[in-house]
mmCIF file with all atom_site columns, C-alpha atoms in Angstrom:
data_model
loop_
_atom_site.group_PDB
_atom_site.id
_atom_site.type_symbol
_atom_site.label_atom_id
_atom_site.label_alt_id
_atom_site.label_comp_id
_atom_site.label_asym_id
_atom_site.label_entity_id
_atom_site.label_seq_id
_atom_site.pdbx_PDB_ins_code
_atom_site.Cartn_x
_atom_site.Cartn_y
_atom_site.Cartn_z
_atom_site.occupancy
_atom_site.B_iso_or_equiv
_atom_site.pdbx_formal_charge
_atom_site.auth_seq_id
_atom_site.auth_comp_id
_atom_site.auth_asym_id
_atom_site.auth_atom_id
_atom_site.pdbx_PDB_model_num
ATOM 1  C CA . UNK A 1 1  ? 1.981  33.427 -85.777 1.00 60.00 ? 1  UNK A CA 1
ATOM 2  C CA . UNK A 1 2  ? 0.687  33.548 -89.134 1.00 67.00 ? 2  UNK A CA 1
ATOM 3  C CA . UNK A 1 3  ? 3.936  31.666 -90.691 1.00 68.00 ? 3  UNK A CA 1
ATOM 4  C CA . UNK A 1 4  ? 2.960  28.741 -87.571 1.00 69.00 ? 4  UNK A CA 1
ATOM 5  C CA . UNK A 1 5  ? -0.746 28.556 -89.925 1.00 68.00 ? 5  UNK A CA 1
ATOM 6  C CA . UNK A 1 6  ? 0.584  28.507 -92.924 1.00 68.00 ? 6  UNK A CA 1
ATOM 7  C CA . UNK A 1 7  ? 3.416  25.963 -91.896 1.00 67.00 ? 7  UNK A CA 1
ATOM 8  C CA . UNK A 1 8  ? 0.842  24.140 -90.205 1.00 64.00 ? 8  UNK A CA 1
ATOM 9  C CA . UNK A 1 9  ? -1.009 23.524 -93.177 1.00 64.00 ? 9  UNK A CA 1
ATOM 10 C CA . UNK A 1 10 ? 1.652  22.006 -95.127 1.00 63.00 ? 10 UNK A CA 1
ATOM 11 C CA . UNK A 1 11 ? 3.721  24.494 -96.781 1.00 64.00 ? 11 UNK A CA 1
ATOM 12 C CA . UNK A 1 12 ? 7.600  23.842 -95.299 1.00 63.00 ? 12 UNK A CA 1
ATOM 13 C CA . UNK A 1 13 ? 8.793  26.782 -97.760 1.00 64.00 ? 13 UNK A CA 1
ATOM 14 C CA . UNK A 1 14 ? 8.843  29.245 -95.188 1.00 60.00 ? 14 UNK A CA 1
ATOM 15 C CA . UNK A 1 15 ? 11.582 26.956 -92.670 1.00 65.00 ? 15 UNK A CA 1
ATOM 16 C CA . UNK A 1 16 ? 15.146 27.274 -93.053 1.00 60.00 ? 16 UNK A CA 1
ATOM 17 C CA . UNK A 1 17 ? 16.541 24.977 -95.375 1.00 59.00 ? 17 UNK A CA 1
ATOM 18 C CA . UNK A 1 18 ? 18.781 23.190 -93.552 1.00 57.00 ? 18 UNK A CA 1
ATOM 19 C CA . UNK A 1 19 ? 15.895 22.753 -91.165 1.00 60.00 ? 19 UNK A CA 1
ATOM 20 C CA . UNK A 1 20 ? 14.668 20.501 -93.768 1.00 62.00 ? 20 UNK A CA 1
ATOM 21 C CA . UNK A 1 21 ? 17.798 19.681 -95.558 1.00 67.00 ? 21 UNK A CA 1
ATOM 22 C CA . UNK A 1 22 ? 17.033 16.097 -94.861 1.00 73.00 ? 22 UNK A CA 1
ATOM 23 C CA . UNK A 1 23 ? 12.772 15.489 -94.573 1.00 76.00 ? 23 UNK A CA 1
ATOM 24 C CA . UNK A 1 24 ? 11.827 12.826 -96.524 1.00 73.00 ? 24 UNK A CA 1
ATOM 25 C CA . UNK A 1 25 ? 8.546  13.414 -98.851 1.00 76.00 ? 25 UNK A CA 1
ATOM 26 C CA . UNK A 1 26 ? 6.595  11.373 -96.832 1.00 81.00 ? 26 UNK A CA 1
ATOM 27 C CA . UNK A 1 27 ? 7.514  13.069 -93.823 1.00 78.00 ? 27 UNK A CA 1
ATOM 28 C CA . UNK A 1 28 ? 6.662  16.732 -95.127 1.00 78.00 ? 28 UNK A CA 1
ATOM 29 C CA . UNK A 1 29 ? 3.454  16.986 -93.674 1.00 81.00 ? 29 UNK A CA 1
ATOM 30 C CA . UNK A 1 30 ? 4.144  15.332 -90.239 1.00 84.00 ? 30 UNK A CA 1
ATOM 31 C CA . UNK A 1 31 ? 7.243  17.942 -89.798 1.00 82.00 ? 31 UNK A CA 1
ATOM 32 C CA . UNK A 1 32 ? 5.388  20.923 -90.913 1.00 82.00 ? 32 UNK A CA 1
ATOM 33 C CA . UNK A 1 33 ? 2.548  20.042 -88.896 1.00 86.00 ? 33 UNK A CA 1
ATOM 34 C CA . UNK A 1 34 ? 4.836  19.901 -85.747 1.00 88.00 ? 34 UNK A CA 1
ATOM 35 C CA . UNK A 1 35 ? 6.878  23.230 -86.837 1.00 85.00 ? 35 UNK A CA 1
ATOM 36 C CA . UNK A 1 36 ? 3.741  25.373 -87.142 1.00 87.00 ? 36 UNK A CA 1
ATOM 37 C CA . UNK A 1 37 ? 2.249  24.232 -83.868 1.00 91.00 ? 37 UNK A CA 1
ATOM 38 C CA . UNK A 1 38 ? 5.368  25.691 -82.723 1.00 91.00 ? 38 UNK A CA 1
ATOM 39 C CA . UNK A 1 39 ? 5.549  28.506 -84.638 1.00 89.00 ? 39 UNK A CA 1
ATOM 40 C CA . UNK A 1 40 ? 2.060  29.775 -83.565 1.00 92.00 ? 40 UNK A CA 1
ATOM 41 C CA . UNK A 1 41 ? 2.232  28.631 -79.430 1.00 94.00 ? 41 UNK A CA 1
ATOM 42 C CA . UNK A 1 42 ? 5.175  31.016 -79.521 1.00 93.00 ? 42 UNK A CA 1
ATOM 43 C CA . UNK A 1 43 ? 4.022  34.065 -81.440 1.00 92.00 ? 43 UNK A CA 1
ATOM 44 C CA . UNK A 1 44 ? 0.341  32.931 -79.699 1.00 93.00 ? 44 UNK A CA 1
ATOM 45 C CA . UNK A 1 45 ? 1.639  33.593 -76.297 1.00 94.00 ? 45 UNK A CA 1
ATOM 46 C CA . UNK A 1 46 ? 3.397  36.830 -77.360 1.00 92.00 ? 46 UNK A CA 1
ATOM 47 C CA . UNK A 1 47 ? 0.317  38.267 -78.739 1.00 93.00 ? 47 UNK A CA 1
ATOM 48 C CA . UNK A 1 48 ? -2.272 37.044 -76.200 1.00 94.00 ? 48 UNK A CA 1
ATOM 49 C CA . UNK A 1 49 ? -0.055 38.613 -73.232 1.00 94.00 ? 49 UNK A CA 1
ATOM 50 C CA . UNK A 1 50 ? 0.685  41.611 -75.374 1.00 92.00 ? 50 UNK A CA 1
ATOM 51 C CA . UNK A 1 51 ? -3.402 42.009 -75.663 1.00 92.00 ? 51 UNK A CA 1
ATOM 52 C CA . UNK A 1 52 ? -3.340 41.420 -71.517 1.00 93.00 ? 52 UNK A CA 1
ATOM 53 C CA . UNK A 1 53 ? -0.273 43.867 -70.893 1.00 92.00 ? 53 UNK A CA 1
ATOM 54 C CA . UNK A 1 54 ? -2.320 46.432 -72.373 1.00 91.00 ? 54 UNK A CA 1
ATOM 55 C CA . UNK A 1 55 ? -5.007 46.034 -70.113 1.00 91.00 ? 55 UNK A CA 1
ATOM 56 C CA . UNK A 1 56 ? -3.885 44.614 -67.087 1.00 89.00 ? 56 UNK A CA 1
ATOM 57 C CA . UNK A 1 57 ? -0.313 46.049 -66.981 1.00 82.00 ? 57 UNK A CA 1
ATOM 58 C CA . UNK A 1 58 ? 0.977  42.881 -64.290 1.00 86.00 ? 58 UNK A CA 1
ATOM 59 C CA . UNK A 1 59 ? 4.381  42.245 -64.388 1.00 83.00 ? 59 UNK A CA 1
ATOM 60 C CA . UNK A 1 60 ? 3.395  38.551 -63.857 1.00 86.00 ? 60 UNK A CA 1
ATOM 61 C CA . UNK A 1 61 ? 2.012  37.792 -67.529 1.00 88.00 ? 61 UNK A CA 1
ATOM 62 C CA . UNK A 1 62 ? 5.661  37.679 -69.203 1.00 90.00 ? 62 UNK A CA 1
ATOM 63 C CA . UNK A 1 63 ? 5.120  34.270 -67.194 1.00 93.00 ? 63 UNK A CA 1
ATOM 64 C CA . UNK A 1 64 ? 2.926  33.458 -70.589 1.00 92.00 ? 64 UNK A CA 1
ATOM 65 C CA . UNK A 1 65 ? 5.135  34.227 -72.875 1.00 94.00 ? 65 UNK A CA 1
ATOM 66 C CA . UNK A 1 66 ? 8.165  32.041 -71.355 1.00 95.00 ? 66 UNK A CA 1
ATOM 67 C CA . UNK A 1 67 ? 5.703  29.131 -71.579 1.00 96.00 ? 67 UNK A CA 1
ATOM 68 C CA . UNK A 1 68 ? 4.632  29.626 -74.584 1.00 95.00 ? 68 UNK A CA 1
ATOM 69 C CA . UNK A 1 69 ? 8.173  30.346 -75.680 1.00 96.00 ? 69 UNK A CA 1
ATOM 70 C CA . UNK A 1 70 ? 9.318  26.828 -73.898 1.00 97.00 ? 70 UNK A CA 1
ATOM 71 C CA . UNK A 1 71 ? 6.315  24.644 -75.104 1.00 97.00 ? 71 UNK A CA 1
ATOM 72 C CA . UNK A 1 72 ? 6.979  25.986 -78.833 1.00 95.00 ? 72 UNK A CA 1
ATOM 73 C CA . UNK A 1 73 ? 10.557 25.302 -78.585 1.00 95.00 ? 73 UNK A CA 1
ATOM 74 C CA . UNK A 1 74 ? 10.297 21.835 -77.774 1.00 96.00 ? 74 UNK A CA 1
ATOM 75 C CA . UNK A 1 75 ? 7.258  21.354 -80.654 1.00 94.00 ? 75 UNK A CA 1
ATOM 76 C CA . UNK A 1 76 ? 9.952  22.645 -82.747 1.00 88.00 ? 76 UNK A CA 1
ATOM 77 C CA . UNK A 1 77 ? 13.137 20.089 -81.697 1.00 92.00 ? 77 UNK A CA 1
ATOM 78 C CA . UNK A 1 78 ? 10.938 17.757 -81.233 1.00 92.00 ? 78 UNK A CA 1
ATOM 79 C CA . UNK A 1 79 ? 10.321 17.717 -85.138 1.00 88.00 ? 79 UNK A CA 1
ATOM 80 C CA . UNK A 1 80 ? 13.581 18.179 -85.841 1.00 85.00 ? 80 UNK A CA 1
ATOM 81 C CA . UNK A 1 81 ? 15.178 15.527 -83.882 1.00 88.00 ? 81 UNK A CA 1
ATOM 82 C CA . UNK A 1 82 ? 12.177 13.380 -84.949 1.00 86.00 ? 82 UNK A CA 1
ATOM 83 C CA . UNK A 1 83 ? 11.964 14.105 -88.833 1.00 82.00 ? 83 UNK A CA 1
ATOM 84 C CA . UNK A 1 84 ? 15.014 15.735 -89.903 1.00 79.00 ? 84 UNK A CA 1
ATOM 85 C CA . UNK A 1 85 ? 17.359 13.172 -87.711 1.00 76.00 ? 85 UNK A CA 1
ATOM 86 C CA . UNK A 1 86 ? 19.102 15.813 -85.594 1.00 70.00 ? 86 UNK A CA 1
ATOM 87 C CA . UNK A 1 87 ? 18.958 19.704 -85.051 1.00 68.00 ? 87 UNK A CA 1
ATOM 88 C CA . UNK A 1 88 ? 21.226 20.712 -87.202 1.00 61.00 ? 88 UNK A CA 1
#
């Protein structure tokens, strides 16, 4: 989660670098902005149904997590398809 803030904020250092292999300068911003919203909805819904597991204990809540997990994912390919031109 804390990588998603810090990508968020601008700093694409901490993505993979054939992640961004092929962002133009201009772009930079726009694609980190998209990878750390990803980056934080996923480790965001592991900690928030971590904090309920603990108190709750419902076998239900992992429901949070795969959302969060699915909704982060396609932040993520979304800005790769979109600013790097493909996945890969």
């Amino acid at each position: 989660m804390i990588i998603g803030v810090i990508t968020f904020r601008g700093n694409i250092a901490y993505i993979h670098w054939y992640n961004r292999s092929r962002i133009t300068g201009e772009n930079a911003p726009k694609f980190a902005k998209v990878m750390g919203i990803g980056a934080t909805v996923i480790g965001g819904s592991i900690v928030f149904t971590s904090i309920l597991q603990m108190f709750f204990d419902l076998e239900i809540l992992w429901w949070i997590t795969v959302i969060g997990i699915i909704i982060g994912m396609i932040c993520i390919v979304y800005g790769l398809i979109k600013y790097n031109r493909g996945i890969f």
